[in-house]
One Martini backbone bead per residue (centre of mass of N, CA, C, O) as a GRO file, in nm:
protein
  282
    1MET     BB    1  -0.954 -15.510  15.975
    2ARG     BB    2  -1.217 -15.707  15.862
    3TYR     BB    3  -1.513 -15.883  16.005
    4PHE     BB    4  -1.708 -16.148  15.870
    5ARG     BB    5  -2.037 -16.310  15.993
    6PRO     BB    6  -2.255 -16.467  15.838
    7ALA     BB    7  -2.585 -16.647  15.829
    8SER     BB    8  -2.591 -16.637  15.511
    9LEU     BB    9  -2.532 -16.711  15.186
   10ALA     BB   10  -2.619 -16.449  15.053
   11ASP     BB   11  -2.434 -16.266  15.223
   12ALA     BB   12  -2.167 -16.401  15.151
   13LEU     BB   13  -2.179 -16.349  14.845
   14ALA     BB   14  -2.194 -16.042  14.867
   15ILE     BB   15  -1.925 -15.999  15.013
   16ARG     BB   16  -1.746 -16.141  14.802
   17ARG     BB   17  -1.818 -15.939  14.569
   18GLU     BB   18  -1.739 -15.654  14.740
   19HIS     BB   19  -1.480 -15.800  14.869
   20ALA     BB   20  -1.152 -15.844  14.986
   21VAL     BB   21  -1.125 -16.181  15.095
   22THR     BB   22  -1.078 -16.421  15.343
   23VAL     BB   23  -1.166 -16.746  15.371
   24LEU     BB   24  -1.329 -16.891  15.663
   25ALA     BB   25  -1.345 -17.200  15.835
   26GLY     BB   26  -1.129 -17.387  15.996
   27GLY     BB   27  -0.811 -17.257  15.964
   28THR     BB   28  -0.567 -17.472  15.897
   29ASP     BB   29  -0.443 -17.270  15.670
   30VAL     BB   30  -0.475 -16.969  15.738
   31TYR     BB   31  -0.309 -16.939  16.005
   32PRO     BB   32  -0.029 -17.046  15.919
   33ALA     BB   33   0.006 -16.848  15.683
   34ALA     BB   34  -0.006 -16.591  15.855
   35ALA     BB   35   0.233 -16.659  16.040
   36THR     BB   36   0.445 -16.672  15.817
   37ARG     BB   37   0.418 -16.382  15.719
   38ARG     BB   38   0.496 -16.248  15.985
   39ALA     BB   39   0.779 -16.381  16.013
   40TRP     BB   40   0.857 -16.222  15.724
   41GLY     BB   41   0.722 -15.919  15.747
   42ASP     BB   42   0.420 -15.920  15.667
   43PRO     BB   43   0.167 -15.659  15.699
   44ILE     BB   44  -0.065 -15.796  15.570
   45ARG     BB   45  -0.431 -15.757  15.621
   46THR     BB   46  -0.704 -15.925  15.561
   47ASP     BB   47  -1.009 -15.969  15.514
   48ILE     BB   48  -1.282 -16.153  15.676
   49LEU     BB   49  -1.468 -16.454  15.584
   50ASP     BB   50  -1.687 -16.610  15.799
   51ILE     BB   51  -1.869 -16.929  15.739
   52SER     BB   52  -1.943 -17.085  16.020
   53GLY     BB   53  -2.262 -16.963  16.044
   54ILE     BB   54  -2.362 -17.150  15.797
   55ALA     BB   55  -2.583 -17.403  15.790
   56ALA     BB   56  -2.598 -17.476  15.473
   57LEU     BB   57  -2.273 -17.579  15.485
   58ARG     BB   58  -2.346 -17.831  15.629
   59GLY     BB   59  -2.268 -18.143  15.577
   60ILE     BB   60  -2.372 -18.480  15.467
   61ALA     BB   61  -2.554 -18.574  15.163
   62GLU     BB   62  -2.815 -18.737  15.004
   63GLU     BB   63  -2.867 -18.645  14.645
   64GLY     BB   64  -2.984 -18.843  14.445
   65ASP     BB   65  -2.695 -18.884  14.227
   66HIS     BB   66  -2.553 -18.772  14.502
   67TRP     BB   67  -2.302 -18.641  14.706
   68ARG     BB   68  -2.301 -18.385  14.964
   69ILE     BB   69  -2.035 -18.155  15.052
   70GLY     BB   70  -1.996 -17.922  15.259
   71ALA     BB   71  -1.792 -17.650  15.336
   72LEU     BB   72  -1.811 -17.746  15.665
   73ALA     BB   73  -1.709 -18.019  15.629
   74THR     BB   74  -1.532 -18.247  15.794
   75TRP     BB   75  -1.327 -18.507  15.835
   76THR     BB   76  -1.491 -18.626  16.066
   77ASP     BB   77  -1.757 -18.634  15.923
   78LEU     BB   78  -1.666 -18.829  15.707
   79ILE     BB   79  -1.569 -19.068  15.884
   80ARG     BB   80  -1.870 -19.092  16.034
   81THR     BB   81  -2.004 -19.144  15.772
   82ASP     BB   82  -2.230 -19.331  15.593
   83LEU     BB   83  -2.065 -19.481  15.320
   84PRO     BB   84  -1.970 -19.594  15.040
   85PRO     BB   85  -1.698 -19.769  14.911
   86LEU     BB   86  -1.611 -19.545  14.708
   87LEU     BB   87  -1.524 -19.351  14.977
   88ASP     BB   88  -1.278 -19.488  15.122
   89GLY     BB   89  -1.039 -19.314  15.022
   90LEU     BB   90  -1.132 -19.046  15.144
   91LYS     BB   91  -1.135 -19.148  15.434
   92ALA     BB   92  -0.837 -19.230  15.448
   93ALA     BB   93  -0.732 -18.945  15.409
   94GLY     BB   94  -0.867 -18.822  15.664
   95ARG     BB   95  -0.689 -19.002  15.872
   96VAL     BB   96  -0.405 -18.836  15.754
   97VAL     BB   97  -0.500 -18.545  15.834
   98GLY     BB   98  -0.330 -18.505  16.056
   99GLY     BB   99  -0.487 -18.473  16.338
  100VAL     BB  100  -0.770 -18.473  16.516
  101GLN     BB  101  -0.788 -18.165  16.540
  102ILE     BB  102  -0.779 -18.114  16.235
  103GLN     BB  103  -1.022 -18.296  16.159
  104ASN     BB  104  -1.228 -18.122  16.332
  105ARG     BB  105  -1.170 -17.848  16.147
  106GLY     BB  106  -1.112 -17.941  15.880
  107THR     BB  107  -1.187 -17.913  15.533
  108LEU     BB  108  -1.242 -18.029  15.222
  109VAL     BB  109  -1.273 -17.760  15.073
  110GLY     BB  110  -1.019 -17.625  15.187
  111ASN     BB  111  -0.816 -17.831  15.080
  112ALA     BB  112  -0.887 -17.777  14.781
  113CYS     BB  113  -0.846 -17.459  14.770
  114THR     BB  114  -0.541 -17.467  14.831
  115ALA     BB  115  -0.397 -17.658  14.614
  116SER     BB  116  -0.203 -17.863  14.699
  117PRO     BB  117  -0.004 -18.114  14.583
  118ALA     BB  118  -0.034 -18.253  14.896
  119GLY     BB  119  -0.335 -18.292  14.893
  120ASP     BB  120  -0.513 -18.569  15.000
  121GLY     BB  121  -0.803 -18.517  14.864
  122ILE     BB  122  -0.758 -18.462  14.554
  123PRO     BB  123  -0.721 -18.739  14.414
  124ASN     BB  124  -1.000 -18.842  14.501
  125LEU     BB  125  -1.173 -18.631  14.348
  126LEU     BB  126  -1.075 -18.720  14.072
  127ALA     BB  127  -1.157 -19.026  14.090
  128LEU     BB  128  -1.472 -18.932  14.159
  129ASP     BB  129  -1.575 -18.698  13.982
  130ALA     BB  130  -1.598 -18.432  14.103
  131VAL     BB  131  -1.807 -18.145  14.203
  132PHE     BB  132  -1.816 -17.797  14.207
  133GLU     BB  133  -1.957 -17.536  14.396
  134VAL     BB  134  -1.946 -17.211  14.224
  135SER     BB  135  -2.146 -16.968  14.261
  136GLY     BB  136  -2.375 -17.176  14.113
  137ARG     BB  137  -2.160 -17.345  13.968
  138ALA     BB  138  -2.026 -17.612  13.779
  139VAL     BB  139  -1.708 -17.786  13.861
  140ALA     BB  140  -1.489 -17.991  13.765
  141ALA     BB  141  -1.213 -18.126  13.898
  142ALA     BB  142  -1.046 -18.122  13.628
  143ASP     BB  143  -1.099 -17.786  13.624
  144PHE     BB  144  -1.033 -17.668  13.912
  145PHE     BB  145  -0.732 -17.751  13.882
  146THR     BB  146  -0.479 -17.521  13.742
  147GLY     BB  147  -0.243 -17.522  13.972
  148TYR     BB  148  -0.031 -17.396  14.184
  149ARG     BB  149  -0.252 -17.295  14.411
  150THR     BB  150  -0.487 -17.314  14.185
  151THR     BB  151  -0.815 -17.211  14.067
  152ALA     BB  152  -1.138 -17.155  13.924
  153ALA     BB  153  -1.168 -16.968  14.155
  154GLY     BB  154  -1.239 -16.660  14.212
  155PRO     BB  155  -1.218 -16.364  14.408
  156HIS     BB  156  -1.566 -16.380  14.414
  157ASP     BB  157  -1.582 -16.665  14.504
  158LEU     BB  158  -1.781 -16.956  14.633
  159VAL     BB  159  -1.740 -17.258  14.787
  160THR     BB  160  -2.016 -17.475  14.890
  161ALA     BB  161  -1.945 -17.761  14.739
  162ILE     BB  162  -1.935 -18.122  14.701
  163ARG     BB  163  -1.987 -18.353  14.434
  164ILE     BB  164  -2.067 -18.712  14.428
  165PRO     BB  165  -2.113 -18.957  14.234
  166LYS     BB  166  -2.305 -19.231  14.192
  167ARG     BB  167  -2.139 -19.549  14.232
  168ALA     BB  168  -1.982 -19.812  14.177
  169GLY     BB  169  -1.744 -19.947  14.392
  170GLN     BB  170  -1.398 -19.894  14.499
  171GLY     BB  171  -1.207 -19.733  14.737
  172HIS     BB  172  -0.867 -19.587  14.756
  173PHE     BB  173  -0.553 -19.528  14.958
  174GLU     BB  174  -0.216 -19.404  14.907
  175LYS     BB  175   0.066 -19.329  15.132
  176LEU     BB  176   0.379 -19.136  15.139
  177GLY     BB  177   0.602 -19.092  15.414
  178ALA     BB  178   0.828 -19.048  15.670
  179ARG     BB  179   0.558 -19.128  15.805
  180ARG     BB  180   0.237 -19.217  15.884
  181TYR     BB  181   0.191 -18.949  16.051
  182LEU     BB  182   0.211 -18.620  16.044
  183VAL     BB  183   0.249 -18.580  15.712
  184ILE     BB  184   0.380 -18.507  15.417
  185SER     BB  185   0.358 -18.600  15.107
  186ILE     BB  186   0.545 -18.765  14.861
  187ALA     BB  187   0.315 -18.974  14.782
  188MET     BB  188   0.002 -19.054  14.597
  189ALA     BB  189  -0.303 -19.269  14.572
  190ALA     BB  190  -0.613 -19.292  14.390
  191PHE     BB  191  -0.926 -19.493  14.396
  192ALA     BB  192  -1.181 -19.609  14.142
  193VAL     BB  193  -1.320 -19.938  14.136
  194GLU     BB  194  -1.474 -20.160  13.895
  195ALA     BB  195  -1.599 -20.493  13.913
  196ASP     BB  196  -1.684 -20.784  13.809
  197PRO     BB  197  -1.782 -21.099  13.908
  198ALA     BB  198  -1.494 -21.208  13.778
  199GLY     BB  199  -1.269 -20.967  13.845
  200ARG     BB  200  -1.298 -20.749  13.630
  201VAL     BB  201  -1.232 -20.454  13.493
  202HIS     BB  202  -1.461 -20.196  13.420
  203ASP     BB  203  -1.356 -19.949  13.610
  204ALA     BB  204  -1.097 -19.684  13.621
  205ARG     BB  205  -0.978 -19.443  13.874
  206ILE     BB  206  -0.660 -19.267  13.873
  207ALA     BB  207  -0.461 -19.079  14.117
  208VAL     BB  208  -0.182 -18.851  14.151
  209GLY     BB  209   0.016 -18.710  14.413
  210ALA     BB  210   0.304 -18.507  14.458
  211CYS     BB  211   0.399 -18.522  14.114
  212ALA     BB  212   0.290 -18.226  14.073
  213ALA     BB  213   0.126 -17.931  14.064
  214VAL     BB  214  -0.093 -18.145  14.002
  215ALA     BB  215  -0.304 -18.373  14.003
  216ARG     BB  216  -0.318 -18.702  13.831
  217ARG     BB  217  -0.446 -18.877  13.588
  218LEU     BB  218  -0.430 -19.227  13.456
  219GLY     BB  219  -0.545 -19.281  13.154
  220ALA     BB  220  -0.377 -19.516  13.032
  221LEU     BB  221  -0.425 -19.715  13.261
  222GLU     BB  222  -0.729 -19.718  13.265
  223ALA     BB  223  -0.753 -19.838  12.979
  224ASP     BB  224  -0.569 -20.102  13.028
  225LEU     BB  225  -0.762 -20.227  13.264
  226ARG     BB  226  -0.980 -20.306  13.088
  227GLY     BB  227  -1.061 -20.648  13.147
  228VAL     BB  228  -0.875 -20.695  13.382
  229PRO     BB  229  -0.767 -20.874  13.620
  230LEU     BB  230  -0.700 -20.784  13.937
  231ALA     BB  231  -0.465 -20.988  13.980
  232GLU     BB  232  -0.300 -20.842  13.723
  233ALA     BB  233  -0.280 -20.528  13.760
  234PRO     BB  234  -0.006 -20.463  13.905
  235GLY     BB  235   0.178 -20.578  13.658
  236LEU     BB  236   0.084 -20.344  13.447
  237VAL     BB  237   0.251 -20.127  13.573
  238GLY     BB  238   0.412 -19.859  13.410
  239ALA     BB  239   0.611 -19.597  13.332
  240HIS     BB  240   0.422 -19.488  13.097
  241HIS     BB  241   0.174 -19.427  13.290
  242LEU     BB  242   0.364 -19.171  13.428
  243ALA     BB  243   0.436 -18.945  13.207
  244ASP     BB  244   0.260 -18.691  13.331
  245LEU     BB  245   0.456 -18.661  13.539
  246ALA     BB  246   0.635 -18.390  13.760
  247PRO     BB  247   0.857 -18.420  13.964
  248ILE     BB  248   1.043 -18.305  14.245
  249ASP     BB  249   1.298 -18.163  14.419
  250ASP     BB  250   1.324 -18.198  14.778
  251VAL     BB  251   1.331 -18.243  15.122
  252ARG     BB  252   1.165 -18.525  15.089
  253ALA     BB  253   1.247 -18.574  14.771
  254SER     BB  254   1.312 -18.703  14.482
  255ALA     BB  255   1.203 -18.739  14.170
  256ALA     BB  256   1.280 -19.038  14.133
  257TYR     BB  257   1.149 -19.140  14.392
  258ARG     BB  258   0.863 -19.050  14.334
  259MET     BB  259   0.819 -19.217  14.080
  260ALA     BB  260   0.867 -19.493  14.211
  261ALA     BB  261   0.652 -19.460  14.432
  262ALA     BB  262   0.404 -19.425  14.253
  263ARG     BB  263   0.418 -19.700  14.119
  264ALA     BB  264   0.397 -19.865  14.381
  265LEU     BB  265   0.127 -19.748  14.485
  266VAL     BB  266  -0.047 -19.838  14.248
  267ALA     BB  267   0.007 -20.140  14.277
  268ASP     BB  268  -0.083 -20.165  14.573
  269GLY     BB  269  -0.374 -20.064  14.533
  270LEU     BB  270  -0.463 -20.289  14.339
  271ALA     BB  271  -0.408 -20.518  14.535
  272ALA     BB  272  -0.609 -20.420  14.759
  273LEU     BB  273  -0.868 -20.454  14.558
  274ASN     BB  274  -0.810 -20.754  14.578
  275PRO     BB  275  -0.981 -21.006  14.747
  276THR     BB  276  -0.728 -21.235  14.691
  277SER     BB  277  -0.447 -21.091  14.802
  278GLY     BB  278  -0.461 -21.019  15.136
  279ARG     BB  279  -0.551 -20.738  15.101
  280ARG     BB  280  -0.700 -20.446  15.251
  281ALA     BB  281  -0.905 -20.214  15.199
  282ALA     BB  282  -0.988 -19.906  15.350
   0.00000   0.00000   0.00000
């Protein structure tokens, strides 16, 4: 097994093009996956491309019409960065990704590239209309997640950053697990909602995770919410709005429970975004 640790992005891209490597950033997904393979007797050891020494991939910065989250930016970096209310949901997801040790090491880009249906950052990225920088090209979040643990990034690509467009509005995140922290999601919902001064929804982007092979935007609900007072929005959420979801039965929950939970989470999240509801958004 070979280990590469380049100091420049150009060198990392060249290595990625020329070798079959596993990309290593925080390692919070890579190491457990490797340990699981060893436990089941898998002898394969892939070459490693460690990008942790590339300074250009660090940090979260405001750039023109977007926020740029580098491939080495951790959940702790996100939580501690002064960001607009639109990103409150993404921050809330960061606070429930593992424990503090995982938040200190794990990266947002790594969480997205793993593309787990239960990845807490992914619904937020969809709701925020995030864009991925993939080997120099831009890929919208809606196109980046292609299936169960698969993405539009090819075997020789390197995801260098996530860009989030600047917009008005408030972000929020709701998660259901067997307990509050240190748990894989049963269902989750992410929100990016803008209301006018009268409290009517001007624009809503809502995504649900852990209820299909990939997180899903609720386009029908988003359309039905336009012009609706936020105070009335929770009561508008119907089963038909979740028709595109396809939850499964597993050890954490049944498909029917997940569907019911997703509907409740979406209604709860809309209630939390209403400043007169008594609930406070994250």
